[in-house]
XYZ file of C-alpha atoms in Angstrom:
388
model
C -19.779 -59.366 227.263
C -22.984 -58.045 225.932
C -23.934 -58.488 222.193
C -22.002 -56.070 220.155
C -24.601 -55.670 217.438
C -27.047 -54.666 220.089
C -24.776 -51.886 221.342
C -24.331 -50.656 217.719
C -28.168 -50.589 217.154
C -28.372 -48.201 220.257
C -26.286 -45.551 218.223
C -27.508 -46.542 214.585
C -29.042 -43.163 214.214
C -25.804 -41.414 214.990
C -23.950 -43.361 212.347
C -26.511 -42.851 209.602
C -26.588 -39.087 210.470
C -22.914 -38.616 210.257
C -22.778 -40.614 206.935
C -25.435 -38.549 205.441
C -23.586 -35.380 206.376
C -20.573 -36.545 204.683
C -22.582 -37.617 201.729
C -23.898 -34.099 201.160
C -20.386 -32.606 201.508
C -18.091 -34.826 199.398
C -14.387 -34.029 199.102
C -11.852 -35.404 196.471
C -8.769 -37.462 197.426
C -6.246 -35.466 199.380
C -8.631 -32.451 199.816
C -10.867 -34.007 202.716
C -10.144 -31.186 205.134
C -13.737 -30.506 206.149
C -14.486 -34.164 206.461
C -11.175 -34.306 208.724
C -12.524 -31.462 210.834
C -15.867 -33.220 211.272
C -14.202 -36.480 212.481
C -11.899 -34.515 214.856
C -14.898 -32.831 216.338
C -16.584 -36.349 217.114
C -13.191 -37.851 218.423
C -12.887 -34.802 220.794
C -16.505 -35.427 222.038
C -15.316 -39.244 222.641
C -12.140 -38.314 224.369
C -10.029 -40.340 221.816
C -6.637 -38.841 220.941
C -5.586 -38.392 217.458
C -2.885 -36.797 215.210
C -3.068 -35.610 211.806
C -1.370 -37.521 208.931
C -0.612 -36.683 205.243
C -2.878 -33.941 203.829
C -6.148 -34.793 205.456
C -5.983 -38.174 207.280
C -6.227 -38.897 210.976
C -4.699 -41.498 213.199
C -6.784 -41.879 216.398
C -5.640 -44.079 219.298
C -7.588 -45.819 221.928
C -5.557 -47.664 224.652
C -7.239 -50.119 226.940
C -6.868 -50.427 230.727
C -4.554 -53.476 230.265
C -1.435 -53.544 228.003
C -1.492 -56.062 225.006
C -1.366 -56.155 221.226
C -2.223 -53.382 218.764
C -4.708 -53.536 216.007
C -5.552 -50.828 213.320
C -8.991 -50.474 211.852
C -9.195 -48.544 208.624
C -11.882 -46.440 207.018
C -11.389 -44.278 203.884
C -12.986 -40.978 203.448
C -12.510 -39.718 199.896
C -15.276 -38.962 197.194
C -15.048 -39.228 193.478
C -15.515 -36.710 190.516
C -19.013 -38.132 189.809
C -22.314 -36.205 189.194
C -24.892 -37.640 191.545
C -28.019 -39.045 189.968
C -28.996 -41.129 192.883
C -32.642 -40.216 194.196
C -31.794 -39.523 197.865
C -32.897 -36.550 200.077
C -29.249 -35.982 201.290
C -27.877 -35.483 197.757
C -24.379 -34.087 197.113
C -24.307 -30.235 197.564
C -21.149 -30.098 195.456
C -21.752 -30.083 191.742
C -19.698 -32.831 190.126
C -18.743 -34.485 193.252
C -20.239 -37.632 194.931
C -19.449 -40.403 197.446
C -20.053 -42.980 194.730
C -17.818 -45.549 196.446
C -19.352 -45.700 199.859
C -16.456 -44.034 201.544
C -18.781 -41.906 203.731
C -20.379 -45.071 205.060
C -16.921 -46.580 205.776
C -15.920 -43.414 207.551
C -19.301 -43.406 209.637
C -18.931 -47.204 210.575
C -15.359 -46.618 211.777
C -16.402 -43.579 213.809
C -19.325 -45.658 215.223
C -16.783 -48.415 216.263
C -14.694 -45.816 217.755
C -17.633 -44.642 219.778
C -18.707 -48.130 221.004
C -15.244 -49.035 221.884
C -14.433 -45.911 223.743
C -17.251 -47.046 226.075
C -15.446 -50.522 226.628
C -12.006 -49.429 227.594
C -12.028 -51.558 230.627
C -12.550 -54.537 228.413
C -9.858 -53.758 225.924
C -6.356 -55.557 226.596
C -4.260 -53.480 224.192
C -4.415 -50.625 221.785
C -6.730 -49.830 218.932
C -5.885 -47.436 216.154
C -8.370 -45.871 213.868
C -7.152 -44.790 210.419
C -9.481 -42.252 208.762
C -7.650 -42.377 205.483
C -7.543 -39.832 202.666
C -6.932 -40.644 198.979
C -7.747 -44.250 198.612
C -9.120 -43.524 194.931
C -5.641 -42.297 194.096
C -3.801 -45.025 196.107
C -1.836 -42.611 198.188
C -3.596 -42.382 201.513
C -2.357 -45.574 203.019
C 1.174 -44.641 202.289
C 0.695 -41.340 204.157
C -0.555 -42.991 207.211
C 2.456 -45.430 207.266
C 4.952 -42.654 206.637
C 3.381 -40.874 209.615
C 4.155 -43.922 211.861
C 0.563 -45.369 211.797
C 1.713 -48.972 211.428
C 4.570 -48.808 213.866
C 4.089 -51.521 216.500
C 0.727 -52.794 214.877
C 0.134 -56.573 215.040
C -2.868 -56.733 212.756
C -4.984 -54.508 210.635
C -8.614 -54.860 209.394
C -10.653 -52.978 206.743
C -13.788 -53.317 204.756
C -15.719 -52.184 201.654
C -19.421 -52.296 200.964
C -20.412 -54.284 197.718
C -23.499 -54.916 195.760
C -22.707 -58.616 195.099
C -24.287 -59.549 198.415
C -27.461 -58.728 200.103
C -27.549 -56.650 203.335
C -26.675 -58.902 206.288
C -24.047 -61.077 204.415
C -20.340 -60.657 204.188
C -17.438 -62.127 202.332
C -14.295 -62.789 204.512
C -12.164 -65.235 202.522
C -8.431 -66.104 202.923
C -5.874 -65.773 200.029
C -5.897 -63.121 197.146
C -9.056 -61.146 196.979
C -8.363 -58.109 194.977
C -5.813 -57.434 192.156
C -2.761 -55.294 192.244
C -2.548 -52.624 189.427
C 0.337 -51.080 187.356
C 0.278 -48.544 184.773
C 2.856 -49.242 182.093
C 4.045 -46.345 179.778
C 5.770 -47.585 176.498
C 7.243 -44.950 174.169
C 8.631 -45.725 170.714
C 11.102 -43.289 169.142
C 11.950 -43.455 165.450
C 12.845 -40.880 162.728
C 10.325 -38.555 161.170
C 10.099 -38.015 157.475
C 7.794 -37.606 154.441
C 4.961 -40.070 154.085
C 5.912 -40.551 150.460
C 9.360 -41.934 151.180
C 8.888 -44.001 154.467
C 12.100 -45.878 153.712
C 13.997 -42.662 154.507
C 12.407 -42.494 157.967
C 11.644 -44.767 160.897
C 8.058 -45.077 161.508
C 6.773 -45.864 165.010
C 2.951 -46.507 164.532
C 3.359 -49.800 162.594
C 5.686 -51.264 165.086
C 3.673 -49.895 168.024
C 0.605 -51.736 166.485
C 2.530 -54.920 166.307
C 3.462 -54.581 169.954
C -0.107 -53.990 170.980
C -1.414 -57.161 169.273
C 1.599 -58.931 170.798
C 0.720 -58.166 174.300
C -1.962 -60.774 174.562
C 0.621 -63.408 173.288
C 2.468 -62.527 176.421
C -0.610 -63.514 178.516
C -1.345 -66.585 176.627
C 2.387 -67.823 176.214
C 4.372 -66.592 179.189
C 1.768 -66.654 182.021
C 0.383 -69.850 183.720
C -3.177 -70.014 182.606
C -4.240 -70.735 186.176
C -2.854 -67.236 187.317
C -5.265 -64.382 186.428
C -3.847 -61.358 184.597
C -5.372 -58.486 182.651
C -3.347 -56.267 180.069
C -5.476 -53.373 178.735
C -4.228 -50.798 176.400
C -6.091 -47.740 177.207
C -4.274 -45.146 175.318
C -2.415 -45.095 171.887
C -0.993 -41.823 170.566
C 1.182 -41.576 167.587
C 2.097 -39.093 164.790
C 0.940 -35.557 164.086
C -0.399 -35.530 160.325
C -1.324 -38.150 157.738
C 1.822 -37.445 155.460
C 4.423 -37.240 158.227
C 6.118 -40.369 159.337
C 5.481 -40.611 163.170
C 8.686 -40.078 165.066
C 6.970 -40.981 168.451
C 4.185 -43.260 169.500
C 3.064 -43.542 173.099
C 1.066 -46.489 174.588
C -0.388 -46.645 178.095
C -1.220 -49.925 179.391
C -3.181 -51.080 182.599
C -2.083 -54.364 184.101
C -3.882 -56.162 186.934
C -2.657 -59.284 188.698
C -2.648 -61.277 191.872
C 0.470 -63.217 192.235
C 3.607 -60.926 192.528
C 5.776 -63.536 190.637
C 3.262 -63.222 187.675
C 3.652 -59.487 187.836
C 7.492 -59.803 187.515
C 7.165 -62.402 184.715
C 4.863 -59.813 182.857
C 7.076 -56.850 183.329
C 10.062 -58.803 182.103
C 8.185 -59.972 179.013
C 6.826 -56.563 178.249
C 10.247 -55.001 178.355
C 11.579 -57.839 176.282
C 8.843 -57.806 173.626
C 9.143 -53.989 173.336
C 12.793 -54.128 172.825
C 12.655 -56.917 170.320
C 10.115 -55.161 168.180
C 12.041 -51.809 168.479
C 15.352 -53.530 167.443
C 13.542 -55.229 164.530
C 12.451 -51.791 163.257
C 15.442 -49.999 164.262
C 13.830 -47.900 166.939
C 14.546 -46.807 170.426
C 11.924 -47.814 173.051
C 11.394 -46.727 176.826
C 9.383 -48.751 179.100
C 8.242 -47.094 182.566
C 6.286 -49.001 184.963
C 4.398 -47.103 187.649
C 2.942 -49.048 190.645
C -0.583 -48.254 191.375
C -1.636 -50.685 194.034
C -0.530 -54.096 195.279
C -2.521 -57.251 195.218
C -4.643 -57.836 198.492
C -4.021 -61.078 200.346
C -5.970 -61.995 203.339
C -3.996 -63.703 205.906
C -5.197 -67.214 206.530
C -5.060 -67.192 210.289
C -6.734 -63.714 210.693
C -9.400 -64.848 208.128
C -10.424 -67.654 210.348
C -10.607 -65.438 213.302
C -12.568 -62.849 211.516
C -15.082 -65.596 210.315
C -15.776 -66.304 213.970
C -16.338 -62.550 214.627
C -18.452 -62.513 211.532
C -20.777 -65.408 213.042
C -21.095 -63.382 216.355
C -22.364 -60.243 214.499
C -24.228 -61.797 211.384
C -25.167 -65.162 212.625
C -24.442 -68.673 211.088
C -24.038 -68.916 207.263
C -23.653 -65.347 206.555
C -20.022 -65.444 205.244
C -20.315 -66.109 201.520
C -17.236 -66.259 199.208
C -17.667 -64.065 196.135
C -15.175 -64.305 193.155
C -11.907 -62.696 193.313
C -12.035 -59.001 192.149
C -9.807 -57.470 189.377
C -10.250 -54.156 191.041
C -7.592 -52.784 193.275
C -7.335 -51.071 196.764
C -4.625 -49.466 198.735
C -5.190 -51.571 201.840
C -2.389 -53.917 200.863
C 0.204 -51.306 201.811
C -0.643 -51.844 205.489
C -0.479 -55.598 204.935
C 3.238 -55.054 204.176
C 3.792 -54.044 207.645
C 1.453 -56.321 209.619
C -0.978 -59.249 208.552
C -4.372 -58.257 207.812
C -7.808 -59.055 206.547
C -10.383 -57.166 204.332
C -13.960 -57.830 204.383
C -16.609 -57.368 201.720
C -19.947 -56.268 203.139
C -23.186 -56.701 201.366
C -25.451 -53.561 200.886
C -27.772 -54.909 198.075
C -31.359 -54.164 198.519
C -33.368 -54.081 195.405
C -36.384 -52.424 197.136
C -34.171 -49.491 197.959
C -32.488 -49.457 194.565
C -29.146 -50.320 196.359
C -27.959 -52.404 193.426
C -25.240 -50.448 191.747
C -21.587 -51.167 191.674
C -19.298 -48.475 193.240
C -18.354 -45.412 190.896
C -21.874 -45.392 189.287
C -23.747 -42.058 189.169
C -26.883 -43.773 190.733
C -24.738 -45.542 193.486
C -26.857 -46.009 196.566
C -26.204 -48.087 199.842
C -28.843 -49.712 202.094
C -27.961 -47.845 205.186
C -29.046 -50.920 207.298
C -25.778 -52.457 206.371
C -23.825 -49.923 208.408
C -24.719 -51.466 211.741
C -23.210 -54.769 210.561
C -19.960 -53.107 209.490
C -19.558 -51.033 212.679
C -20.260 -54.208 214.819
C -17.765 -56.264 212.886
C -15.101 -53.648 213.336
C -15.704 -53.767 217.149
C -16.141 -57.443 217.412
C -12.956 -58.307 215.381
C -10.794 -55.953 217.401
C -12.092 -57.256 220.641
C -11.669 -60.916 219.362
C -8.142 -60.148 218.298
C -6.708 -58.403 221.267
C -8.279 -61.216 223.479
C -6.818 -63.901 221.337
């Protein structure tokens, strides 16, 4: 088999041009209809069949000449409500919207991989599915593809994200927990309103809610193993209506990030327990609602070893470097509930090109040279897995 990276270099201009088109025309999560149309047009040219999923996602399928296993490759396609300040000639044409997370590059790399693989059908023993996924930023897109049957019969899945922690030409493929799960927890204390001059005749909620907020970090310190990372952040605290009215209601919004699902359960139970204890102490009612945003991402051990070998073929020796685990979240783990998977972090850092910013920054910029590596890694890993 000829060198995959050389194959990708022959279509590098195609990948860059498609990425720049998406960059100029960003669309928010669940509204990526023009993006979907552009991808469908290219898939039609390649003769790769597809079906729509969710609002604006696509599931494309490439079957090799021989039967075998099935692998899914995923690229997200949504942009962000960010006003672009990056100095590029293909700046966003939509005011207030920007591909500030690099999903334009992810989509272009996946399309490039589909183009290369479509020309290698006789070398593919099995089936490759390409998920062009809406709504990663809202943690909704993966679920829609799964609901549409995208993961039915899939044996393994693979995804990637560009990151500035590594220079272009390097990658992080590490087994184990790599990205945090995220929950939003809503706590509502209910008391009895009254006049501020006679608080004993009412049941204030602000004071107990303050105690609860300061108590939260005690849960982290005293209920959770110190070897297990967890973050509890109170991002919103709203209580009362006027200085001389005892607050009947106080609402608290908490963001929780974790890796280990057992730690998650411990924290959930402790938050409910502490909220109830404080409410009981002050003769209040309390309601705790836990909303799941994303699961923690765990790279399968065996697949990570295989992906490392694929990485060496594409990047060369010594280019797989382990970064610290990230407390940020992704919706890729929803696919991992249905089949084992691995998620790669690709370096796009290039200080000369000012490609130094972390995703979601208004000056976010990638080194487009990194896209050929990501495209080749999609192809190489798919081939290696199906031939395993």
